[in-house]
Phi, psi and omega in degrees: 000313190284321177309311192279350166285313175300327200270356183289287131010271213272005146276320166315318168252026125311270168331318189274321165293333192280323182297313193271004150308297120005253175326321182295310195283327200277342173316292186274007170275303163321327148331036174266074133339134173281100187281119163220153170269189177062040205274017189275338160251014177256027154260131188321128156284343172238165187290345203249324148312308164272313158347313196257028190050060170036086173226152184191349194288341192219012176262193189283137204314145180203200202286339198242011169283030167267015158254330191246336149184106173325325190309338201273353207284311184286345169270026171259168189276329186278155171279306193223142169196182191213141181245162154222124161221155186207112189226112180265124212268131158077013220276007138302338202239316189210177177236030191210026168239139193210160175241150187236141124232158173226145201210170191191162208199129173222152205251097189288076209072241160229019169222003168253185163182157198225138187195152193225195159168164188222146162192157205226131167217123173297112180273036172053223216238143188220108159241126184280103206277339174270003159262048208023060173076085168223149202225102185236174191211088164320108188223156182243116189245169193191105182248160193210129180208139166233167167233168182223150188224160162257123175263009185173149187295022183201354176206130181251178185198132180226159165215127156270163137207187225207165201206114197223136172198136187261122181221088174239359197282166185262351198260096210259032172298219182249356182257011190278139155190192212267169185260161177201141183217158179235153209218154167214154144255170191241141173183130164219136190245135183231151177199103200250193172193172197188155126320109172233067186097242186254353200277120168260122191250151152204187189211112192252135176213146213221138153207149173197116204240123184215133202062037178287109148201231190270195172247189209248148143223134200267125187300149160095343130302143179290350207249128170307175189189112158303176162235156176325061170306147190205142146246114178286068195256112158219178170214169189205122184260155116298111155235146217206120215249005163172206163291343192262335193231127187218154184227112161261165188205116192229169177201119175284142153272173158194145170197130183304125170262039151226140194322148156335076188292161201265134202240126185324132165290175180305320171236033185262131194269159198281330169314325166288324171312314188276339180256355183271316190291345172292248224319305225241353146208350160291306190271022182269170171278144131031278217260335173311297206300320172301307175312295232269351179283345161257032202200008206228017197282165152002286199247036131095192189320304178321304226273287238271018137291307170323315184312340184272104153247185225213156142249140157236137173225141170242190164205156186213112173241135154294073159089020170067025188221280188250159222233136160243129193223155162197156192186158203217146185247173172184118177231122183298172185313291176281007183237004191171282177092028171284077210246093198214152167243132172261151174196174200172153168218174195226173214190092190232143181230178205237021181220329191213176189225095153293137167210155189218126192249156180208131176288111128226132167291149196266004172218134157012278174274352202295118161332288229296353174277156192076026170264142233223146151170149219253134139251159161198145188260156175213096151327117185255322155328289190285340178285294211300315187282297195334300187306307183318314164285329178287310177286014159250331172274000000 
């Protein structure tokens, strides 16, 4: 009896390593991410975006709609103004990786505007044990200036471009060097109003197609590496529930406009595998991988729905001073799992803007909870009246 309960046993856990052997392959055969370098520019850079579950393409315009849609600029109310943000990146995993930007915007009457911004992210202290004890500090950068126009009292159009460079390598020969690409965007903005009872409302929709350029290669590789090519689709409701109290509710789309990579077959040798994947997506171009990026996942139409991911955000403001935010992100399984909830307040004075954002994520393991990020704003209008009062007194 006790014989036939051990083989009785040790076939139940034979059987149990093989399903989850089984399951494990099928896990990671399921597992196809959108691979990009430069992936340092698809992190929010400010507090009132990532608060709202990094939404941005249709809310209201402020100092940092050079990232989530330039087209918003000429419909902001300050003539000039300058943001700082700062977010330490990853702070589960290391204490030394943080993204810095800065970004700035000034308005050319009352229907253009011209604007820039720089951003720099440290990948902290890196030690090489296979480098005769070398200690290097890997970083990624990214400067940008664009202009926005208004073609109609309810709709603009902006174009950036942008100079992007990567210093990640480890390899310090002579064929080594850093990777670098120049980029452009694209972005157009609608911004209406309606009647809702005595309530004047309104409602903005965004699209902004970003980092259309070349791709990057990091010397001493045979292989190109796309960049974050990105299309941005949002909306944005206003309503306003009195002179004092006002509430928006906006929802981002997003979907990386680069190929797919292609996943070996069962019985495909891995040497046939590497050339297929050379010929159908290393060598493929820039503006080809964008077309071939809505048409090229694996598992067919489903998976290149996954590929989109969604935001939702709301804001609750007071009297134009203070901001209460919240907002939920959703990247499917096999592409990421980048799955969070956000919250966040704002601050606005008539000379600066404080806002501060907080991550948690719904799984666990996820790096990204418990990420943190400071903005602060500057009016150059109300800094101009400030002085402008001080010097009457």
């Amino acid at each position: 009896m006790k014989a036939n309960n051990i083989i009785r046993i040790a076939l139940l856990f034979v059987a149990a390593c093989s399903t989850e052997a089984i399951w494990a392959q099928d896990k990671q055969n399921f597992l196809n991410p959108v691979n990009t370098a430069a992936t340092f520019m698809s992190i929010a850079p400010d507090a009132r975006g990532g608060s709202m579950g990094d939404i941005g393409a249709a809310t209201e315009a402020d100092v940092n709609s050079q990232y989530w849609n330039p087209a918003k600029y000429p419909f902001n109310v300050a003539r000039a103004g300058v943001g700082i943000s700062y977010t330490p990146w990853l702070r589960k995993l290391v204490n030394d990786i943080n993204l810095a930007n800065v970004t700035g915007f000034y308005r050319i009457g009352d229907y253009s505007a011209v604007h820039a911004s720089l951003r720099y992210f440290s990948l902290g202290e890196v030690y090489l044990a296979d480098m005769e004890d070398m200690t290097i500090k890997p970083y990624e950068m990214s400067f940008d200036a664009g202009y926005s126009r208004m073609l109609s009292e309810t709709f603009s159009m902006a174009v950036n471009l942008r100079f992007i460079l990567s210093d990640i390598k480890y390899d310090y020969t002579a064929e080594s060097s850093a990777g670098k690409a120049f980029a452009a965007d694209i972005a157009m903005y609608r911004l209406g109003y309606f009647m809702a009872g005595n309530r004047e409302c309104s409602f903005g929709w965004g699209i902004n197609i970003s980092n259309i350029g070349s791709k990057i290669t990091y010397g001493g590789s045979d292989y190109s590496e796309f960049i974050p090519t990105n299309l941005r689709i949002g909306c944005n409701l206003t309503v306003p529930f009195n002179e004092y109290n006002k509430f928006s509710f906006g929802i981002d789309l997003n979907k990386l406009l680069v190929p797919t990579p292609p996943m070996q077959g069962g019985e495909e040798s891995t040497e046939d595998y590497q050339e297929r994947l050379r010929n159908e997506y290393y060598d493929q171009s820039p503006i080809g991988g964008i077309f071939k990026s809505f048409g090229d996942a694996p598992n067919g139409f489903k998976e290149e729905l996954e590929e989109i991911q969604w935001s939702l955000g709301a804001e609750y403001t007071y009297n134009d001073r203070f901001m209460l935010r919240a907002g939920y992100h959703h990247e499917a399984e096999n592409k990421g799992n980048r799955k969070y909830f956000t919250v966040g307040a704002g601050f606005h004075m008539s000379v600066f803007t404080v806002d501060a954002a907080y991550v948690f994520s719904t799984a666990q393991t996820n790096p990204l909870d418990q990420t943190m990020r400071f903005s602060l704003a500057f009016d150059l209008d109300g800094m101009r009246d400030l002085f402008g009062k001080m010097k009457r007194r």
